[in-house]
mmCIF file of N, CA and C in Angstrom:
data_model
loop_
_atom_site.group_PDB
_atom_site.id
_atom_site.type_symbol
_atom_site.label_atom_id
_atom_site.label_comp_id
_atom_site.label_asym_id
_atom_site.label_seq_id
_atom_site.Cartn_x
_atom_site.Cartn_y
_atom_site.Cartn_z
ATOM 1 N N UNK L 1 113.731 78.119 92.334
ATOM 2 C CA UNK L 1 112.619 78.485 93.181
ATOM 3 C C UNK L 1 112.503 77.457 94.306
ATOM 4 N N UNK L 2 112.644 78.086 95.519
ATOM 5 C CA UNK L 2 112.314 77.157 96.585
ATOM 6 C C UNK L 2 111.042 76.539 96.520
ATOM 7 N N UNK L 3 110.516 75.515 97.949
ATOM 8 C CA UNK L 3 109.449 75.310 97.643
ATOM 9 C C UNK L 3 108.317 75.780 98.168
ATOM 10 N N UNK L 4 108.949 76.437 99.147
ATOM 11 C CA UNK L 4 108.177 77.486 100.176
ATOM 12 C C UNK L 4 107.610 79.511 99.064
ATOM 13 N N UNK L 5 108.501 78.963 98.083
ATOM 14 C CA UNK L 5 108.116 80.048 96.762
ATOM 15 C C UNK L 5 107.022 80.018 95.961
ATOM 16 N N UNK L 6 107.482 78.620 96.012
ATOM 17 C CA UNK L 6 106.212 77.594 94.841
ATOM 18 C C UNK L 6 104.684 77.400 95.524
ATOM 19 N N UNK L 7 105.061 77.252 97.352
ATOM 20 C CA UNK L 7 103.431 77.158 97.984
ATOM 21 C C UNK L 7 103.082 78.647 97.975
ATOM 22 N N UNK L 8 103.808 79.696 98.124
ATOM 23 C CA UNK L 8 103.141 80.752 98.415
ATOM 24 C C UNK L 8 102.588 81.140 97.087
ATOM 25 N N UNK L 9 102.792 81.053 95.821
ATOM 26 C CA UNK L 9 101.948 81.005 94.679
ATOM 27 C C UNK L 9 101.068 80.183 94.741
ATOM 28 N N UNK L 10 101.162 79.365 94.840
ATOM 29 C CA UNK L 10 100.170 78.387 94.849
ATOM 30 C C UNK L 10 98.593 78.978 95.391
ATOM 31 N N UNK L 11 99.179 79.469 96.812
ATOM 32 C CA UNK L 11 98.346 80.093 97.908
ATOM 33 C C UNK L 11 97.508 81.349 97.405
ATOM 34 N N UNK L 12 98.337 81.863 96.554
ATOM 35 C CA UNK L 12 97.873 82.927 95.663
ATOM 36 C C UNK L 12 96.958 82.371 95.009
ATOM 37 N N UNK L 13 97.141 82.028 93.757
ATOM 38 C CA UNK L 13 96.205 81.295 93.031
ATOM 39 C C UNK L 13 94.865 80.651 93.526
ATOM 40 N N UNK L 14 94.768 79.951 94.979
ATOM 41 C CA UNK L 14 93.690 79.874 95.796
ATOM 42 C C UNK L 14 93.001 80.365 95.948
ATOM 43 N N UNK L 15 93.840 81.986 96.412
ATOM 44 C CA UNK L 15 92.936 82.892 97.304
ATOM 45 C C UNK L 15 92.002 83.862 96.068
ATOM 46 N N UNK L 16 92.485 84.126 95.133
ATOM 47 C CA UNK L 16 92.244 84.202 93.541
ATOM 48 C C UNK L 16 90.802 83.840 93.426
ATOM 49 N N UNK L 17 91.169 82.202 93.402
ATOM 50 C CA UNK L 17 89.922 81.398 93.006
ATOM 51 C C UNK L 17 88.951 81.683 93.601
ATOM 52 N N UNK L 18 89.197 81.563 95.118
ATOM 53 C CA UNK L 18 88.161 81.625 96.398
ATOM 54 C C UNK L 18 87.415 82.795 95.967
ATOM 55 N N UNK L 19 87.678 84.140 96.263
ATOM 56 C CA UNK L 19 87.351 85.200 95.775
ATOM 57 C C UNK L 19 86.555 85.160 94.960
ATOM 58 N N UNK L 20 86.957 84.776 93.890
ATOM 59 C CA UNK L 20 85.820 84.745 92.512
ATOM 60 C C UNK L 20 85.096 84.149 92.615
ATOM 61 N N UNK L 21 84.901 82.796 93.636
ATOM 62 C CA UNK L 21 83.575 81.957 94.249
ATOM 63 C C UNK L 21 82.880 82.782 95.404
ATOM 64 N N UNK L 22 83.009 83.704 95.701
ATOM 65 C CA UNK L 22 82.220 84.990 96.664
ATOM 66 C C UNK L 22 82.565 83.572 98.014
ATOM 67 N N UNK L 23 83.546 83.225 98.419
ATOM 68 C CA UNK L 23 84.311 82.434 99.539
ATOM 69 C C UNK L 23 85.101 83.483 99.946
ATOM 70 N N UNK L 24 85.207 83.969 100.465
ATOM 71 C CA UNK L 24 86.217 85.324 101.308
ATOM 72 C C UNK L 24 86.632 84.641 102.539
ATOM 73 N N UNK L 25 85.962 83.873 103.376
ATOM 74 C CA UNK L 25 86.853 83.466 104.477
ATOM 75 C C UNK L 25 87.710 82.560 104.054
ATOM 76 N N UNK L 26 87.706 81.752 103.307
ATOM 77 C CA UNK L 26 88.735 80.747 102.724
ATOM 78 C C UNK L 26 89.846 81.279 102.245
ATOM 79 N N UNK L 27 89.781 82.515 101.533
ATOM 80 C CA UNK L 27 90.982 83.480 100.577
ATOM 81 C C UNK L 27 91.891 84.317 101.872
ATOM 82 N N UNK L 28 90.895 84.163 102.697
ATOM 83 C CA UNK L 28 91.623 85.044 104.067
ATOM 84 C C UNK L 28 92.620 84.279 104.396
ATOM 85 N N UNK L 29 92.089 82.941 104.869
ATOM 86 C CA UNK L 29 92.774 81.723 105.320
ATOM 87 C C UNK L 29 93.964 81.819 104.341
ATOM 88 N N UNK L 30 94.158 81.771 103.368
ATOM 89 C CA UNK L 30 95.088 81.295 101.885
ATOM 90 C C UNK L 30 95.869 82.766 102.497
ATOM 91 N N UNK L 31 95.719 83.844 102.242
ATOM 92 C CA UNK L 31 96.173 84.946 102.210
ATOM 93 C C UNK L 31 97.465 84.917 103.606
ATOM 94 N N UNK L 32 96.312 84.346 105.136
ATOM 95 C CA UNK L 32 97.565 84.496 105.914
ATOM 96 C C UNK L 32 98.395 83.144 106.358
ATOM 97 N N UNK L 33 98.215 82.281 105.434
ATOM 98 C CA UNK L 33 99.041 81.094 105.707
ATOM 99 C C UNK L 33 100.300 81.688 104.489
ATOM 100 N N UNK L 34 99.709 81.819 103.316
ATOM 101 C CA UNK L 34 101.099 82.349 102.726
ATOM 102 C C UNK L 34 101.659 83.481 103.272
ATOM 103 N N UNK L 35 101.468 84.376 103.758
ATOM 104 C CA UNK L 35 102.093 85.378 104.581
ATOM 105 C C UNK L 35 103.019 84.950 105.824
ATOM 106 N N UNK L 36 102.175 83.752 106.435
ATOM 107 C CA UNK L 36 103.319 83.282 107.679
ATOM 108 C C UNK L 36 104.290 82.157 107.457
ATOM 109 N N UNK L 37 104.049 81.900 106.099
ATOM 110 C CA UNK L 37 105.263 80.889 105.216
ATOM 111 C C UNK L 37 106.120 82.062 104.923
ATOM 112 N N UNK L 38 105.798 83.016 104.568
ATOM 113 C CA UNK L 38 106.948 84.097 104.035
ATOM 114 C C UNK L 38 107.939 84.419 105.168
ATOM 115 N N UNK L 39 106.710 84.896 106.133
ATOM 116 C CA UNK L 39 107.768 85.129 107.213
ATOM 117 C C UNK L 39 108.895 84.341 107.864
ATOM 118 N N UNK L 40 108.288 82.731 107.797
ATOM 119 C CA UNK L 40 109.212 81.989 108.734
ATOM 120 C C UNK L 40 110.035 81.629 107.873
ATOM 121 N N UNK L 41 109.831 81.911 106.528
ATOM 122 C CA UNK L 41 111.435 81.426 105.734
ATOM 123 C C UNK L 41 112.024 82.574 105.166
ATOM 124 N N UNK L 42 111.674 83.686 105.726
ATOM 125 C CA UNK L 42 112.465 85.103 105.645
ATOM 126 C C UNK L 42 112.294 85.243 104.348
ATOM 127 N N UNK L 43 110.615 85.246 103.516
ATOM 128 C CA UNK L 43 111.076 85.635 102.054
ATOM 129 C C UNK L 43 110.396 86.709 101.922
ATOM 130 N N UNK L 44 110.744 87.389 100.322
ATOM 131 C CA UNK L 44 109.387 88.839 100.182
ATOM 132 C C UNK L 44 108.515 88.069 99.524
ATOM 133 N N UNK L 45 106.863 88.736 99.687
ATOM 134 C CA UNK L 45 106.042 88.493 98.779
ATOM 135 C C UNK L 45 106.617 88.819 97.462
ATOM 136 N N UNK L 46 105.739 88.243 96.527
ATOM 137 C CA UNK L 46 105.702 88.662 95.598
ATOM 138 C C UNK L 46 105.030 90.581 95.361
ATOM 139 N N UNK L 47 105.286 90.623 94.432
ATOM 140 C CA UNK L 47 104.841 92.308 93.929
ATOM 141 C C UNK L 47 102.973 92.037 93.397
ATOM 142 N N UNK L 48 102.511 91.167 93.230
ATOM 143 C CA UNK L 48 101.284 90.821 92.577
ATOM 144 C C UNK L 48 100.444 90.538 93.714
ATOM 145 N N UNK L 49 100.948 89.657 95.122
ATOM 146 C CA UNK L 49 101.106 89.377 96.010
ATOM 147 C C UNK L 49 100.239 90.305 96.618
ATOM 148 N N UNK L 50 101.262 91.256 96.873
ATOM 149 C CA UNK L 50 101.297 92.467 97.859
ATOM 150 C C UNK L 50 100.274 93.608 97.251
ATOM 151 N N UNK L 51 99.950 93.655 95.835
ATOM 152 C CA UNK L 51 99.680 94.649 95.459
ATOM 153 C C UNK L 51 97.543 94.069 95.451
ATOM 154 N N UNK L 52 97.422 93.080 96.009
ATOM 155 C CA UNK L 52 96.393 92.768 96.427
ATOM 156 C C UNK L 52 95.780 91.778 97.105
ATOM 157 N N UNK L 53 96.389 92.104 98.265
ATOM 158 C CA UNK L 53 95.784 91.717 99.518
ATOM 159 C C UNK L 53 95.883 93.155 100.194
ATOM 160 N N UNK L 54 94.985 93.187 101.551
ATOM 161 C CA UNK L 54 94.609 93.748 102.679
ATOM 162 C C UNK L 54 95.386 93.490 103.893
ATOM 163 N N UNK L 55 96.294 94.319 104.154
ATOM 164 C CA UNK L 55 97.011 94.181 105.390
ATOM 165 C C UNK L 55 96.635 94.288 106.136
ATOM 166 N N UNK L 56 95.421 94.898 106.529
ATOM 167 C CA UNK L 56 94.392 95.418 107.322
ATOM 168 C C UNK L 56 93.709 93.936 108.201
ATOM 169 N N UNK L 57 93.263 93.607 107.207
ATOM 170 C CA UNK L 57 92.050 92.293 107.192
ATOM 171 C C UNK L 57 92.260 91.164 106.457
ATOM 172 N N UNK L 58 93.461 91.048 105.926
ATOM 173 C CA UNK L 58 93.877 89.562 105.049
ATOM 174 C C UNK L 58 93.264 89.223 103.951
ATOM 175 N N UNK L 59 92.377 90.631 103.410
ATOM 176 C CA UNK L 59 90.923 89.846 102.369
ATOM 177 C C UNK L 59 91.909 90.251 101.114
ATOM 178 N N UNK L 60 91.817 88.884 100.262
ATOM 179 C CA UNK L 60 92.219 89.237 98.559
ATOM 180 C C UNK L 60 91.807 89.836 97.890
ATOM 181 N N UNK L 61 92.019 91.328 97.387
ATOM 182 C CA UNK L 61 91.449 92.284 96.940
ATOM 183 C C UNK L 61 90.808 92.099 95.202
ATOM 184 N N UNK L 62 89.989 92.187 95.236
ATOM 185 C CA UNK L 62 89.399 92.282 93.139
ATOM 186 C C UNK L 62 88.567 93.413 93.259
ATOM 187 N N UNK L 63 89.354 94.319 92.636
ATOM 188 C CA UNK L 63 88.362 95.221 92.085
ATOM 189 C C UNK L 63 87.220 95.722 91.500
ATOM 190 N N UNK L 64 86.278 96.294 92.095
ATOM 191 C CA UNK L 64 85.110 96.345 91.916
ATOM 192 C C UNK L 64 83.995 95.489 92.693
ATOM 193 N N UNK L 65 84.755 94.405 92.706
ATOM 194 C CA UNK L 65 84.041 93.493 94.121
ATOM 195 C C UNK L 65 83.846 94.051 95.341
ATOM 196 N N UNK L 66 85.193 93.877 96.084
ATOM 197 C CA UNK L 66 85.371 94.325 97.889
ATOM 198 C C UNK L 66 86.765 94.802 97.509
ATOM 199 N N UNK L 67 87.070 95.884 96.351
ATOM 200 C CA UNK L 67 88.265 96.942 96.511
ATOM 201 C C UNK L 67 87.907 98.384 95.291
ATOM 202 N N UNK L 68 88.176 99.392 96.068
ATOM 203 C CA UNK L 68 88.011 100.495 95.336
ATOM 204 C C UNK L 68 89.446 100.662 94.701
ATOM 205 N N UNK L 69 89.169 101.338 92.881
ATOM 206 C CA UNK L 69 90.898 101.562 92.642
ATOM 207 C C UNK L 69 90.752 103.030 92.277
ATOM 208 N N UNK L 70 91.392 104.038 92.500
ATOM 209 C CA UNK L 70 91.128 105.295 92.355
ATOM 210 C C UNK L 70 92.436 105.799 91.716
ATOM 211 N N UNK L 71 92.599 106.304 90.816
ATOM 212 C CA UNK L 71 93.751 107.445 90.273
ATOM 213 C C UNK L 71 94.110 108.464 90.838
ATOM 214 N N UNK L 72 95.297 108.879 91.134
ATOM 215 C CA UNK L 72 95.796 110.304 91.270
ATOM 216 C C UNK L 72 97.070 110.443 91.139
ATOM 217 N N UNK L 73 97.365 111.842 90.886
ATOM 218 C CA UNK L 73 98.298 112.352 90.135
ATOM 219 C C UNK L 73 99.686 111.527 90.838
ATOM 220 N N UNK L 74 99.694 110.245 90.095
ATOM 221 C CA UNK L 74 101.293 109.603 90.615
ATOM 222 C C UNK L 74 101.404 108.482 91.055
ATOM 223 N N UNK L 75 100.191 108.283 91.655
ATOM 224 C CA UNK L 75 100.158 106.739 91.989
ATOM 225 C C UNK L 75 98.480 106.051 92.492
ATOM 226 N N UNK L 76 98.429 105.333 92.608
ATOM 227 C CA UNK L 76 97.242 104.306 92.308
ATOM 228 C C UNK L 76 96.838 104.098 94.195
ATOM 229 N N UNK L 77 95.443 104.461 94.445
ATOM 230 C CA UNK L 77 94.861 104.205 95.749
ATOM 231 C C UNK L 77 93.450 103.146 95.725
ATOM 232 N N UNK L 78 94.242 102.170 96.513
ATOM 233 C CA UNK L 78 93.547 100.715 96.507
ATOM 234 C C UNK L 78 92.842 101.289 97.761
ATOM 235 N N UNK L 79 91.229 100.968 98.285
ATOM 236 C CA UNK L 79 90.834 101.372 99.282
ATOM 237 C C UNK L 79 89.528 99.483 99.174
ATOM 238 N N UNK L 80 90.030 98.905 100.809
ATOM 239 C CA UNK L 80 89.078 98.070 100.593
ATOM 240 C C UNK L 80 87.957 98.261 101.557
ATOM 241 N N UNK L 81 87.242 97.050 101.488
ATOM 242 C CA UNK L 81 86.145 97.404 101.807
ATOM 243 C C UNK L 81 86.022 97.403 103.301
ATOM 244 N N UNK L 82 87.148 97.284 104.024
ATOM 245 C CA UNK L 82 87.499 97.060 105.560
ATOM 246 C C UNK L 82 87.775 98.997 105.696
ATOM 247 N N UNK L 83 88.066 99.992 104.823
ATOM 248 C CA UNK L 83 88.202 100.651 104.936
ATOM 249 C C UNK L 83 89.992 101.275 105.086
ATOM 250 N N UNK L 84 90.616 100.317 104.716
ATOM 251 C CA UNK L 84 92.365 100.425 104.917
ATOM 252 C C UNK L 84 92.475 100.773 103.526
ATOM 253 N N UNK L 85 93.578 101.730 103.415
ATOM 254 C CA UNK L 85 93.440 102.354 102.073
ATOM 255 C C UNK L 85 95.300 101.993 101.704
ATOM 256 N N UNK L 86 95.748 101.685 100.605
ATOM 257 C CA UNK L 86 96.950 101.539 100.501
ATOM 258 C C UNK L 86 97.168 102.329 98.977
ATOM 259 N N UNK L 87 98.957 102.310 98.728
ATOM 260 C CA UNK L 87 98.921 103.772 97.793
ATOM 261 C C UNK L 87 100.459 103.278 97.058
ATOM 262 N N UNK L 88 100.514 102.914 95.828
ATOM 263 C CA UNK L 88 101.118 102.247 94.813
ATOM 264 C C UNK L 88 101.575 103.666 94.208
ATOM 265 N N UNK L 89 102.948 103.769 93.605
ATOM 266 C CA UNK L 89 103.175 104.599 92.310
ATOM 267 C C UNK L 89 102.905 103.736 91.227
ATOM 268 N N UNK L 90 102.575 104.764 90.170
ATOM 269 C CA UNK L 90 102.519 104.297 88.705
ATOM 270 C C UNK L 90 104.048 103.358 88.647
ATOM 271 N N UNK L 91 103.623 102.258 87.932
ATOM 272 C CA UNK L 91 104.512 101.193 87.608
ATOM 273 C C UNK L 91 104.558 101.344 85.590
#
């Protein structure tokens, strides 16, 4: 694992925390500094990563907080509270 692997978890784990302290601009911050570490060292997010944050608005998504999770036939619709709706298959 690089170490630019190791901060962008890290960054995760932050934005995590922040969140659960009702801190949302801080998790934003966390959200697009690991995003522009990804980019400049050409890596993918992670799948855990990606599957909650807001591409829209950078906000770390928790459900039931500031993200709707809705079922349908096939795959999973994350809708946050910015109003950007994103759309997962069943894993």
């Amino acid at each position: 694992m690089t170490v630019a692997q190791e901060r962008i978890e890290r960054l995760t784990v932050l934005a995590r925390d922040a969140t659960a302290e009702c801190n949302d601009d801080r998790a934003r911050e966390y959200v697009r500094l690991a995003r522009r570490i990804a980019e400049r060292q050409r890596l993918s997010l992670p799948r855990q990563f990606k599957r909650f944050t807001c591409d829209a608005c950078d906000a770390y998504l928790r459900p039931g907080k500031n993200a709707r999770v809705r079922l349908q036939d096939g795959h999973v619709v994350v809708t946050c509270d910015c109003g950007d709706q994103a759309r997962y298959p069943y894993d």
